[in-house]
Amino acid sequence: MGDIRKKKLALVEVLNRNMGDAVIADCTERLLRGKISKRGLPVNVIRYDIASGDFGLLEEADGILFAGGGILKFRQEEFDRRIVEIVRFADERQIPVFFNAVGVEGYDEADERCQALKAALRLPCVRGVTTRDDLRRLDEDYLRGTKTPRRLVYDPAVFSSEIFRVKRQPEAQTVGLGVIRDGVFEDYGDALFPREKQLAFWSGIAEELTRRGIPWKFYTNGVGRDEEFVDALVEHMGLSDQESCRMPQPRSAEELVTMLSGFRGIVAGRMHSHIIAYSLGIPSVGILWNDKLRMWSERIGEPEHYFAPADCDARKAVETLLQAKRKRLLFPRWQRYRLMKPALGFLDGIVRAPEKPSRGECPDFSKRLLALAGGGDRRRYGNLNSAEVLLANYKKGFRLFEIDMRLTTDGVPAAVNGWNDATFRRLGISGEPKLGVDWETFRNARYYKTYPTSGMEEMFAAAERCKGSTLLLDIGKPGGEHLESFFTAIADLLAAHPQMKKRVVLRLQKRAHVPAAKKRLPDVPLAYSLEPLAEASEEKLAEQLVFCGKHRISRLFVPREAFSAEVSKACREAGIDAWVLSASSVTQLKELWGMGAAVVGTHYLDVKYVKQIME
């Protein structure tokens, strides 16, 4: 294709901690990328969070494709509003839109939300809609009278086994019990299956399996409220050893597929547990809390494996599962072709469309983006301060890393974003606010039960391996009695890692700390944090800039809400770079860079992702 600019396809996904939604998006993207590569299409696929409102990203797109999932609905969640916003935005800018394998959940002529969704689907920018379930409702209600192509297809997750190259483990003996949050039944109109009955149902299944000598484990698709209900179940059953009765919370689509492959069968609430199990050839029994599960069960010819809440009986569920037989599904090639053909036709249209005007040369984003707390992961997790994640984000293009440094109660320098309740929740431990915990407790904890904690020694060792990187240390606002301990720890770290001596910057937040740091760490460059600007903000800012100039501080950290073109201009005239905290979207990045921010910090974006969008 020579030097032809690649077209950008925004793949709209539901970005949350339900890894069933991640499986949909991952499968759709991999299917698309396979065809793009095979046919040599000049197209880049860029993931877009449906709830982000990041229209600065969408305006860069040449096409928008919704990856799938149960999003054409209006009574629960807010997908209808998000879809309306995205499609209207696209229509105003003549960006074509395609809906791939979406679920259609209900229709109401008198409901304003439903009618707004209908109107959006009928806009000229919408070039096609395929559905995984209710084609009749889509055809007769939403798209009646239009020429918009529509088709019934399978959910992309039916190909998850082959896409992730994961097969059923034939020797597996454990039954998976896929728990769903207790409030979901009431949310979808069934008040006859309250929490007490659900506790009895799931515990009854576990007890029946135990009576038969069959091992079992609770699991979830990753949803936090589902995990909380597992906690309640474990407590209800009086189980003391949690590890023996539950699976770890999955953090990626592949982890969910791999976990399910290790079960002989499942009883589950979440729809994509069943679809993935079907792909793997693993028997499953389900609970009908939503029409989409009923339509799925009918389509695969197994309605007898799915029970209405009123019919949920633990012994019956176990009997049904043990008698169920399912061979691993091998979809014929034409089924994949049927799923992907409409989307590929849409891609062909994007490729043929005229190119957008070039934006000119793009900056070096590795010099414009700062990875806060070492950077986040999967656009879902932040404030990790983990050496493991820092190394991963280095591969994603980051060269500027901010790390939070605090001392444990026994004086060990730890990489952690303050000792507070939010930190303790992320780590799953108890501690004293401001004081923290001892090193042993911290070292053995995990962020979100997954990401390992790190001491500052580990952080320095990791950064040392990242050539060309800069490490900004944020020590917070320690009292004077602890300040010397911080300076001593930093001096020791620099002595142990001499290659880092010219690659470390110390960020300070108290004026009194500046002369102390210059005296104790004379060779370490300093950054300063903007003090709150109340009344007489211009004079207050000017005073702080003079202070920075006096102490040869060339970097000033500014909160996003306090940053403006005027602040940027004042910093620039004083010879100081404004480093702004923080941005979670491309829209915010554009705005901050447009106002003159030298560097922008982020927890959730990364250099590789931004470069793909902006170039």
C-alpha positions as a printed NumPy array, in Angstrom:
array([[  0.   ,   0.   ,   0.   ],
       [  3.079,   2.251,  -0.052],
       [  2.778,   5.421,   2.012],
       [ -1.023,   5.503,   2.02 ],
       [ -2.312,   6.698,   5.379],
       [ -4.04 ,   3.899,   7.22 ],
       [ -7.728,   4.438,   7.882],
       [ -8.778,   4.33 ,  11.524],
       [-11.615,   2.112,  12.686],
       [-12.926,   2.908,  16.175],
       [-14.049,  -0.399,  17.685],
       [-16.651,   0.486,  20.324],
       [-16.475,  -1.868,  23.292],
       [-18.011,  -2.102,  26.746],
       [-14.925,  -1.5  ,  28.875],
       [-15.503,  -2.722,  32.413],
       [-14.462,  -5.595,  34.639],
       [-16.942,  -8.06 ,  33.189],
       [-14.56 , -10.124,  31.1  ],
       [-17.491, -11.476,  29.107],
       [-17.655,  -8.066,  27.433],
       [-13.881,  -8.203,  26.939],
       [-14.241, -11.568,  25.176],
       [-16.733, -10.013,  22.729],
       [-14.409,  -7.125,  21.908],
       [-11.257,  -9.266,  21.72 ],
       [-12.919, -11.823,  19.445],
       [-14.319,  -9.138,  17.156],
       [-10.98 ,  -7.336,  16.962],
       [ -9.015, -10.515,  16.226],
       [-11.475, -11.593,  13.571],
       [-11.231,  -8.16 ,  11.965],
       [ -7.455,  -8.001,  12.182],
       [ -7.159, -11.434,  10.607],
       [ -9.171, -10.318,   7.596],
       [ -7.411,  -6.941,   7.44 ],
       [ -4.034,  -8.671,   7.384],
       [ -5.077, -11.347,   4.876],
       [ -6.525,  -8.795,   2.476],
       [ -3.848,  -6.168,   3.022],
       [ -6.341,  -3.474,   3.997],
       [ -4.814,  -0.155,   5.182],
       [ -6.861,  -0.068,   8.408],
       [ -5.889,   0.403,  12.06 ],
       [ -8.319,  -0.871,  14.709],
       [ -8.526,   1.387,  17.779],
       [-10.514,   0.329,  20.853],
       [-13.037,   2.863,  22.171],
       [-14.871,   2.701,  25.501],
       [-18.589,   3.21 ,  24.882],
       [-18.954,   5.118,  28.176],
       [-15.91 ,   7.382,  27.793],
       [-17.477,  10.312,  25.916],
       [-14.057,  10.657,  24.255],
       [-15.198,  12.466,  21.127],
       [-11.683,  13.742,  20.528],
       [-10.821,  10.157,  19.651],
       [-13.921,   9.601,  17.531],
       [-13.251,  12.661,  15.38 ],
       [-10.002,  10.989,  14.3  ],
       [-11.883,   7.875,  13.1  ],
       [-12.765,   7.039,   9.497],
       [-15.368,   4.549,  10.662],
       [-17.055,   3.378,  13.873],
       [-17.935,  -0.27 ,  14.518],
       [-19.758,  -1.45 ,  17.647],
       [-18.101,  -4.732,  18.648],
       [-21.273,  -6.395,  19.971],
       [-22.947,  -7.235,  23.261],
       [-26.379,  -6.505,  24.7  ],
       [-26.345,  -2.759,  24.037],
       [-29.559,  -2.085,  22.099],
       [-31.609,  -1.641,  25.244],
       [-33.114,   1.258,  27.164],
       [-34.496,   0.083,  30.516],
       [-31.214,  -0.828,  32.206],
       [-27.79 ,   0.831,  32.168],
       [-27.111,   3.759,  29.831],
       [-26.069,   2.176,  26.565],
       [-28.975,   3.829,  24.751],
       [-27.777,   7.316,  25.689],
       [-24.189,   6.505,  24.768],
       [-25.224,   5.066,  21.416],
       [-27.377,   8.097,  20.632],
       [-24.483,  10.449,  21.455],
       [-21.975,   8.5  ,  19.359],
       [-24.229,   8.044,  16.339],
       [-25.378,  11.673,  16.307],
       [-21.75 ,  12.802,  16.54 ],
       [-20.819,  10.487,  13.681],
       [-23.749,  11.617,  11.535],
       [-22.808,  15.297,  11.951],
       [-19.273,  14.508,  10.762],
       [-20.292,  11.966,   8.114],
       [-18.426,   9.113,   9.792],
       [-20.   ,   5.75 ,   8.824],
       [-21.235,   3.477,  11.65 ],
       [-21.837,  -0.281,  11.816],
       [-23.389,  -2.378,  14.601],
       [-21.914,  -5.881,  14.804],
       [-23.675,  -8.841,  16.488],
       [-25.494,  -6.658,  19.011],
       [-28.181,  -7.869,  21.389],
       [-31.646,  -6.342,  20.999],
       [-33.482,  -6.116,  24.321],
       [-37.051,  -4.886,  24.073],
       [-38.995,  -2.127,  22.374],
       [-41.564,   0.391,  23.647],
       [-43.354,   2.868,  21.401],
       [-44.134,   5.107,  24.4  ],
       [-40.653,   5.145,  25.935],
       [-38.593,   8.246,  25.126],
       [-35.29 ,   6.461,  25.548],
       [-36.375,   3.685,  23.209],
       [-37.543,   6.137,  20.574],
       [-34.312,   8.143,  20.765],
       [-32.389,   4.898,  20.226],
       [-34.624,   4.03 ,  17.283],
       [-34.087,   7.454,  15.719],
       [-30.315,   7.098,  16.063],
       [-30.334,   3.7  ,  14.327],
       [-32.182,   5.261,  11.41 ],
       [-29.67 ,   8.068,  10.796],
       [-27.916,   8.031,   7.391],
       [-24.485,   7.284,   8.885],
       [-25.655,   3.822,  10.055],
       [-24.614,   1.441,   7.257],
       [-25.717,  -1.856,   8.775],
       [-26.833,  -3.753,  11.88 ],
       [-26.311,  -7.423,  12.66 ],
       [-27.826,  -9.012,  15.753],
       [-27.056, -12.125,  17.756],
       [-30.652, -12.636,  18.884],
       [-33.872, -10.683,  18.207],
       [-33.832, -10.077,  14.445],
       [-37.635,  -9.819,  14.337],
       [-37.738,  -6.903,  16.765],
       [-34.819,  -5.205,  15.014],
       [-36.507,  -5.608,  11.635],
       [-40.114,  -4.833,  12.568],
       [-39.634,  -2.163,  15.212],
       [-36.304,  -0.401,  15.002],
       [-35.549,  -0.505,  11.274],
       [-38.958,  -0.958,   9.654],
       [-39.221,   1.045,   6.422],
       [-35.474,   1.622,   6.097],
       [-33.041,   0.066,   3.632],
       [-30.424,  -0.441,   6.341],
       [-28.956,  -3.955,   5.915],
       [-29.637,  -6.269,   8.848],
       [-28.828,  -9.922,   9.534],
       [-28.938, -12.603,  12.248],
       [-25.444, -13.815,  13.217],
       [-23.788, -15.616,  16.111],
       [-22.155, -13.779,  18.989],
       [-18.395, -13.395,  18.242],
       [-17.6  , -15.273,  21.47 ],
       [-18.706, -18.569,  19.89 ],
       [-15.288, -18.533,  18.244],
       [-13.413, -17.854,  21.49 ],
       [-11.904, -21.349,  21.767],
       [-10.148, -21.141,  18.411],
       [ -9.418, -17.408,  18.597],
       [ -7.635, -17.721,  21.965],
       [ -6.313, -21.183,  21.05 ],
       [ -7.686, -22.656,  24.253],
       [ -9.196, -26.136,  24.354],
       [-11.245, -27.966,  26.922],
       [ -9.142, -29.844,  29.435],
       [-10.446, -33.421,  28.929],
       [ -9.403, -34.649,  32.356],
       [-11.124, -31.828,  34.219],
       [-13.296, -32.943,  37.155],
       [-14.273, -29.646,  38.786],
       [-17.689, -28.076,  38.219],
       [-17.681, -24.275,  37.918],
       [-20.429, -22.344,  39.698],
       [-20.645, -18.994,  37.911],
       [-22.262, -16.686,  40.435],
       [-24.125, -13.544,  39.368],
       [-24.992, -10.596,  41.629],
       [-28.137, -11.069,  43.672],
       [-29.858,  -7.859,  42.515],
       [-29.893,  -8.712,  38.81 ],
       [-33.19 , -10.627,  38.986],
       [-35.048,  -7.768,  40.598],
       [-33.508,  -5.313,  38.133],
       [-34.967,  -7.33 ,  35.271],
       [-38.426,  -7.664,  36.807],
       [-38.296, -10.856,  38.895],
       [-38.886, -10.134,  42.561],
       [-39.621, -13.797,  43.38 ],
       [-35.95 , -14.826,  43.519],
       [-34.63 , -12.749,  46.436],
       [-31.187, -12.895,  47.963],
       [-32.099, -15.576,  50.517],
       [-33.317, -17.977,  47.825],
       [-30.227, -17.355,  45.738],
       [-27.948, -18.074,  48.681],
       [-29.856, -21.29 ,  49.253],
       [-29.72 , -22.23 ,  45.542],
       [-25.971, -21.781,  45.071],
       [-25.027, -23.29 ,  48.421],
       [-27.423, -26.153,  47.7  ],
       [-25.654, -26.929,  44.409],
       [-22.275, -26.9  ,  46.156],
       [-23.556, -29.201,  48.895],
       [-25.161, -31.592,  46.371],
       [-21.91 , -31.827,  44.405],
       [-19.945, -32.42 ,  47.592],
       [-22.38 , -35.19 ,  48.579],
       [-21.684, -36.866,  45.23 ],
       [-17.921, -36.517,  45.611],
       [-17.619, -33.995,  42.766],
       [-15.211, -31.074,  43.278],
       [-16.557, -27.576,  42.609],
       [-15.497, -23.938,  42.75 ],
       [-17.292, -20.624,  42.661],
       [-16.161, -18.203,  39.963],
       [-17.268, -14.971,  38.304],
       [-16.72 , -13.28 ,  34.95 ],
       [-14.901, -10.529,  36.847],
       [-17.776,  -8.258,  37.895],
       [-17.122,  -6.678,  41.296],
       [-20.697,  -7.103,  42.562],
       [-20.628, -10.757,  41.516],
       [-17.433, -11.185,  43.538],
       [-19.148,  -9.56 ,  46.517],
       [-21.972, -12.075,  46.284],
       [-19.409, -14.886,  46.261],
       [-18.056, -13.391,  49.505],
       [-21.583, -13.548,  50.926],
       [-21.971, -17.158,  49.786],
       [-18.693, -18.2  ,  51.374],
       [-19.775, -16.568,  54.632],
       [-23.265, -18.093,  54.381],
       [-21.746, -21.562,  54.005],
       [-19.254, -21.026,  56.826],
       [-16.25 , -21.794,  54.614],
       [-12.941, -20.662,  56.075],
       [-10.537, -21.541,  53.239],
       [-11.53 , -19.212,  50.392],
       [ -8.834, -20.381,  47.973],
       [-10.188, -23.922,  48.024],
       [-13.714, -22.9  ,  47.052],
       [-13.325, -20.057,  44.538],
       [-11.342, -19.189,  41.44 ],
       [ -9.271, -15.984,  41.176],
       [-11.115, -13.043,  39.637],
       [-10.268, -12.998,  35.891],
       [ -8.506,  -9.845,  34.641],
       [ -8.585, -10.428,  30.888],
       [-10.672, -12.13 ,  28.25 ],
       [ -8.085, -14.854,  27.803],
       [ -7.994, -15.526,  31.557],
       [-11.766, -16.057,  31.547],
       [-11.645, -18.46 ,  28.581],
       [ -8.709, -20.359,  30.089],
       [-10.442, -20.608,  33.473],
       [-13.618, -22.025,  31.926],
       [-11.602, -24.564,  29.933],
       [-10.607, -26.187,  33.234],
       [-14.166, -27.125,  34.236],
       [-16.002, -30.331,  33.346],
       [-19.236, -28.31 ,  33.281],
       [-20.732, -25.116,  34.657],
       [-23.868, -23.784,  36.298],
       [-23.801, -20.062,  35.612],
       [-25.698, -16.799,  35.51 ],
       [-23.669, -14.721,  33.048],
       [-24.464, -15.248,  29.376],
       [-20.877, -15.299,  28.149],
       [-19.943, -18.08 ,  30.513],
       [-22.421, -20.152,  28.486],
       [-21.265, -18.933,  25.08 ],
       [-17.593, -19.589,  25.915],
       [-18.488, -22.99 ,  27.373],
       [-20.39 , -23.763,  24.162],
       [-17.312, -22.831,  22.142],
       [-15.185, -25.133,  24.3  ],
       [-17.686, -27.997,  24.187],
       [-18.339, -27.849,  27.938],
       [-21.891, -28.577,  29.209],
       [-23.651, -25.717,  30.964],
       [-26.821, -25.053,  32.94 ],
       [-28.17 , -21.527,  33.194],
       [-30.624, -19.282,  35.029],
       [-32.992, -17.157,  32.942],
       [-32.751, -13.63 ,  34.307],
       [-32.91 , -11.989,  30.875],
       [-34.584, -12.799,  27.542],
       [-31.189, -12.93 ,  25.843],
       [-30.399, -16.16 ,  27.716],
       [-33.709, -17.691,  26.64 ],
       [-33.044, -16.771,  22.988],
       [-29.521, -18.19 ,  23.225],
       [-30.776, -21.46 ,  24.731],
       [-33.376, -21.838,  21.995],
       [-30.935, -21.058,  19.237],
       [-28.491, -23.763,  20.314],
       [-31.338, -26.232,  20.889],
       [-30.864, -26.585,  24.664],
       [-33.798, -24.75 ,  26.326],
       [-34.145, -27.579,  28.853],
       [-30.738, -26.623,  30.296],
       [-31.93 , -23.159,  31.36 ],
       [-34.251, -22.606,  34.311],
       [-36.539, -19.74 ,  35.205],
       [-35.838, -18.449,  38.757],
       [-39.084, -19.989,  40.021],
       [-37.873, -23.423,  38.823],
       [-34.356, -23.187,  40.263],
       [-33.738, -26.306,  42.316],
       [-30.213, -27.24 ,  43.317],
       [-30.602, -31.003,  42.898],
       [-32.345, -30.623,  39.533],
       [-29.601, -28.276,  38.291],
       [-26.901, -30.783,  39.232],
       [-28.794, -33.697,  37.62 ],
       [-29.29 , -31.709,  34.405],
       [-25.618, -30.761,  34.249],
       [-24.34 , -34.285,  34.867],
       [-26.608, -35.722,  32.188],
       [-25.795, -33.022,  29.627],
       [-23.476, -33.952,  26.792],
       [-21.832, -31.478,  24.493],
       [-19.13 , -32.018,  21.948],
       [-16.688, -29.211,  21.288],
       [-18.33 , -26.991,  18.721],
       [-16.556, -26.739,  15.386],
       [-18.382, -24.033,  13.489],
       [-18.14 , -24.5  ,   9.731],
       [-16.198, -21.752,   7.969],
       [-19.382, -20.323,   6.488],
       [-20.621, -19.369,   9.975],
       [-17.557, -17.211,  10.57 ],
       [-17.974, -15.829,   7.049],
       [-21.623, -15.053,   7.783],
       [-20.643, -13.184,  10.962],
       [-17.843, -11.178,   9.379],
       [-19.04 , -10.533,   5.807],
       [-21.217,  -7.485,   6.651],
       [-18.418,  -5.966,   8.76 ],
       [-15.874,  -6.565,   6.006],
       [-18.145,  -4.874,   3.494],
       [-18.245,  -1.93 ,   5.875],
       [-14.424,  -1.91 ,   6.044],
       [-14.194,  -1.912,   2.256],
       [-16.367,   1.2  ,   2.208],
       [-14.055,   2.922,   4.704],
       [-10.991,   2.082,   2.609],
       [-12.612,   3.478,  -0.557],
       [-13.682,   6.729,   1.125],
       [-11.584,   9.888,   0.527],
       [ -8.752,  10.452,   2.983],
       [ -9.03 ,  13.072,   5.71 ],
       [ -6.639,  16.026,   5.488],
       [ -3.257,  15.302,   7.041],
       [ -2.644,  16.872,  10.467],
       [  1.05 ,  17.275,   9.671],
       [  3.935,  16.003,  11.744],
       [  2.98 ,  14.623,  15.157],
       [  5.07 ,  15.237,  18.278],
       [  7.108,  12.587,  20.043],
       [  4.432,  11.322,  22.416],
       [  7.009,   9.546,  24.591],
       [  8.164,  13.034,  25.619],
       [  4.642,  14.368,  26.13 ],
       [  3.007,  11.619,  28.228],
       [  3.825,  10.771,  31.836],
       [  2.863,   7.368,  33.274],
       [  1.35 ,   8.155,  36.676],
       [  2.174,   5.585,  39.373],
       [  4.154,   3.693,  36.746],
       [  1.173,   3.585,  34.405],
       [ -2.106,   1.688,  34.383],
       [ -3.083,  -1.578,  32.778],
       [ -5.704,  -2.482,  30.149],
       [ -7.325,   0.943,  30.525],
       [ -9.071,  -0.492,  33.619],
       [ -6.594,  -0.286,  36.473],
       [ -4.555,   2.634,  37.816],
       [ -2.484,   3.675,  40.861],
       [ -0.573,   0.4  ,  40.671],
       [  3.018,   1.532,  41.406],
       [  4.184,  -1.894,  40.286],
       [  7.583,  -2.685,  38.778],
       [  5.92 ,  -5.343,  36.644],
       [  3.489,  -2.815,  35.169],
       [  6.205,  -0.18 ,  34.688],
       [  8.174,  -2.597,  32.508],
       [  5.045,  -3.405,  30.489],
       [  4.333,   0.298,  29.96 ],
       [  7.893,   0.908,  28.837],
       [  7.133,  -1.496,  25.987],
       [  4.03 ,   0.594,  25.249],
       [  6.236,   3.61 ,  24.566],
       [  6.453,   5.435,  27.905],
       [  9.753,   7.05 ,  28.831],
       [  8.503,   9.294,  31.649],
       [  7.373,   7.538,  34.825],
       [  6.032,   9.03 ,  38.056],
       [  6.311,   6.796,  41.128],
       [  4.779,   7.444,  44.536],
       [  7.147,   6.778,  47.433],
       [  6.149,   6.283,  51.07 ],
       [  7.739,   4.58 ,  54.079],
       [  6.251,   1.514,  55.755],
       [  5.817,   1.558,  59.534],
       [  9.168,  -0.214,  59.849],
       [ 10.934,   2.288,  57.603],
       [ 11.143,   0.456,  54.249],
       [ 10.683,   2.714,  51.178],
       [  7.636,   1.383,  49.311],
       [  6.077,   2.327,  45.975],
       [  2.546,   3.244,  47.014],
       [  0.185,   6.168,  46.425],
       [ -0.227,   7.201,  50.049],
       [ -1.491,   5.384,  53.11 ],
       [ -5.236,   5.925,  52.882],
       [ -8.482,   3.98 ,  52.713],
       [ -8.471,   3.901,  48.89 ],
       [ -5.011,   2.313,  48.89 ],
       [ -5.995,  -0.236,  51.529],
       [ -9.09 ,  -1.226,  49.511],
       [ -7.035,  -1.723,  46.359],
       [ -4.576,  -3.864,  48.308],
       [ -7.22 ,  -5.769,  50.241],
       [ -5.578,  -5.049,  53.605],
       [ -6.228,  -3.05 ,  56.751],
       [ -3.956,  -0.242,  57.837],
       [ -3.676,   3.014,  59.683],
       [ -4.311,   6.086,  57.498],
       [ -1.172,   8.231,  57.09 ],
       [  0.915,   5.68 ,  59.039],
       [  0.466,   2.664,  56.752],
       [  1.455,  -0.949,  57.372],
       [  4.659,  -2.87 ,  57.953],
       [  6.804,  -4.043,  55.05 ],
       [  5.827,  -7.712,  55.331],
       [  2.104,  -6.922,  55.106],
       [  2.635,  -4.604,  52.144],
       [  4.966,  -6.973,  50.301],
       [  2.497,  -9.864,  50.5  ],
       [ -0.498,  -7.813,  49.323],
       [ -1.745,  -7.542,  45.73 ],
       [ -3.48 ,  -4.656,  44.005],
       [ -6.924,  -5.871,  42.915],
       [ -5.817,  -9.359,  44.041],
       [ -3.544,  -9.48 ,  40.997],
       [ -0.782,  -6.91 ,  40.656],
       [  2.275,  -7.389,  42.89 ],
       [  3.387,  -4.569,  45.159],
       [  6.908,  -3.177,  44.823],
       [  9.499,  -1.65 ,  47.052],
       [ 11.475,   1.311,  45.766],
       [ 14.468,  -0.966,  45.271],
       [ 12.426,  -2.98 ,  42.752],
       [ 11.215,   0.194,  41.045],
       [ 14.754,   1.501,  40.618],
       [ 15.963,  -1.857,  39.334],
       [ 13.115,  -1.932,  36.793],
       [ 13.683,   1.674,  35.666],
       [ 17.398,   0.981,  35.322],
       [ 16.553,  -1.627,  32.669],
       [ 14.484,   0.915,  30.714],
       [ 17.022,   2.841,  28.664],
       [ 16.205,   6.492,  28.135],
       [ 13.578,   6.571,  30.867],
       [ 13.13 ,   9.211,  33.572],
       [ 11.802,   8.476,  37.056],
       [  9.922,  11.195,  38.932],
       [  9.658,  10.45 ,  42.649],
       [  6.65 ,  11.853,  44.501],
       [  7.204,  11.693,  48.263],
       [  3.916,  13.393,  49.173],
       [  3.929,  15.735,  52.177],
       [  5.854,  13.993,  54.953],
       [  6.274,  15.746,  58.272],
       [  9.641,  17.22 ,  59.106],
       [ 10.472,  14.326,  61.424],
       [ 10.279,  11.874,  58.468],
       [ 11.838,  14.017,  55.724],
       [ 15.419,  12.999,  56.46 ],
       [ 14.402,   9.318,  56.22 ],
       [ 13.076,   9.929,  52.701],
       [ 16.24 ,  11.742,  51.624],
       [ 18.454,   9.018,  53.101],
       [ 16.45 ,   6.319,  51.293],
       [ 16.752,   8.165,  47.968],
       [ 20.485,   8.682,  48.44 ],
       [ 20.922,   4.974,  49.161],
       [ 18.898,   4.006,  46.092],
       [ 20.987,   6.269,  43.851],
       [ 24.168,   4.851,  45.325],
       [ 22.967,   1.312,  44.596],
       [ 21.839,   2.247,  41.074],
       [ 24.434,   4.686,  39.72 ],
       [ 22.94 ,   4.597,  36.203],
       [ 19.849,   6.329,  37.621],
       [ 21.71 ,   9.364,  38.977],
       [ 20.944,  11.472,  35.901],
       [ 17.504,   9.988,  35.358],
       [ 15.734,  10.804,  38.622],
       [ 13.688,  13.913,  39.395],
       [ 12.263,  14.6  ,  42.869],
       [  8.762,  16.077,  43.005],
       [  8.064,  18.17 ,  46.109],
       [  4.827,  19.632,  47.449],
       [  5.999,  21.784,  50.367],
       [  8.154,  24.899,  50.058],
       [ 10.097,  24.006,  53.182],
       [ 11.161,  20.736,  51.531],
       [ 12.889,  22.486,  48.626],
       [ 15.941,  23.989,  50.402],
       [ 16.232,  20.823,  52.495],
       [ 16.291,  18.656,  49.354],
       [ 18.824,  20.889,  47.596],
       [ 21.098,  20.601,  50.604],
       [ 20.688,  16.857,  51.122],
       [ 20.393,  15.771,  47.46 ],
       [ 22.232,  18.537,  45.573],
       [ 22.562,  16.631,  42.298],
       [ 18.895,  15.594,  42.006],
       [ 16.739,  17.929,  39.852],
       [ 13.527,  19.113,  41.48 ],
       [  9.931,  19.506,  40.345],
       [  7.354,  21.427,  42.312],
       [  3.568,  21.133,  42.642],
       [  1.388,  24.181,  42.141],
       [ -0.01 ,  25.392,  45.42 ],
       [ -3.776,  26.061,  45.494],
       [ -4.713,  29.283,  43.735],
       [ -7.518,  30.963,  45.634],
       [ -8.09 ,  34.717,  45.419],
       [ -5.575,  36.894,  43.581],
       [ -4.597,  33.844,  41.567],
       [ -2.345,  35.758,  39.138],
       [ -0.278,  37.17 ,  41.971],
       [ -0.182,  33.783,  43.714],
       [  0.966,  32.06 ,  40.51 ],
       [  3.595,  34.725,  39.829],
       [  4.926,  34.314,  43.358],
       [  5.265,  30.546,  42.923],
       [  6.985,  30.932,  39.563],
       [  9.502,  33.312,  41.139],
       [ 10.066,  30.735,  43.879],
       [ 10.675,  28.015,  41.268],
       [ 13.052,  30.256,  39.335],
       [ 14.997,  31.115,  42.463],
       [ 15.574,  27.41 ,  43.163],
       [ 16.173,  26.465,  39.506],
       [ 13.058,  24.328,  39.298],
       [ 12.04 ,  23.894,  35.67 ],
       [  8.987,  21.64 ,  36.068],
       [  5.734,  22.69 ,  37.715],
       [  3.   ,  20.095,  38.286],
       [ -0.455,  21.591,  37.768],
       [ -3.829,  19.911,  38.493],
       [ -5.96 ,  19.69 ,  35.342],
       [ -8.763,  21.729,  36.894],
       [ -6.321,  24.583,  37.682],
       [ -4.65 ,  24.601,  34.252],
       [ -5.492,  27.195,  31.621],
       [ -3.95 ,  28.962,  28.653],
       [ -3.087,  31.834,  31.007],
       [ -1.298,  29.537,  33.449],
       [  0.528,  27.946,  30.524],
       [  1.637,  31.328,  29.175],
       [  2.881,  32.477,  32.588],
       [  4.892,  29.265,  33.011],
       [  6.365,  29.522,  29.55 ],
       [  7.421,  33.148,  30.059],
       [  9.11 ,  32.105,  33.319],
       [ 11.018,  29.358,  31.504],
       [  9.125,  26.62 ,  33.348],
       [  7.401,  23.581,  31.807],
       [  3.827,  22.94 ,  32.927],
       [  3.254,  19.249,  33.654],
       [ -0.485,  18.699,  33.979],
       [ -2.259,  16.007,  36.032],
       [ -4.105,  14.209,  34.694],
       [ -5.918,  13.034,  31.535],
       [ -7.968,   9.905,  30.974],
       [ -9.122,  10.575,  27.403],
       [ -7.8  ,  11.769,  24.051],
       [-10.25 ,  14.665,  24.274],
       [ -8.562,  15.871,  27.468],
       [ -5.101,  15.358,  25.975],
       [ -5.944,  17.499,  22.97 ],
       [ -7.379,  20.218,  25.166],
       [ -4.38 ,  20.299,  27.518],
       [ -1.781,  20.168,  24.774],
       [ -3.734,  22.833,  22.904],
       [ -3.433,  25.114,  25.948],
       [  0.315,  24.55 ,  26.05 ],
       [  0.925,  21.719,  28.518],
       [  4.468,  20.44 ,  28.082],
       [  3.682,  17.009,  29.528],
       [  0.398,  15.388,  30.572],
       [  0.143,  12.601,  33.139],
       [ -2.216,   9.676,  32.68 ],
       [ -3.251,   6.491,  34.448],
       [ -5.203,   4.853,  31.617],
       [ -3.767,   5.879,  28.248],
       [ -0.391,   4.896,  26.85 ],
       [  2.013,   6.215,  24.22 ],
       [  1.403,   3.428,  21.712],
       [ -2.383,   3.858,  21.923],
       [ -2.268,   7.664,  21.584],
       [  0.201,   7.48 ,  18.697],
       [ -2.07 ,   5.084,  16.827],
       [ -4.942,   7.55 ,  17.185],
       [ -3.16 ,  10.831,  16.533],
       [ -0.8  ,   9.973,  13.7  ]])
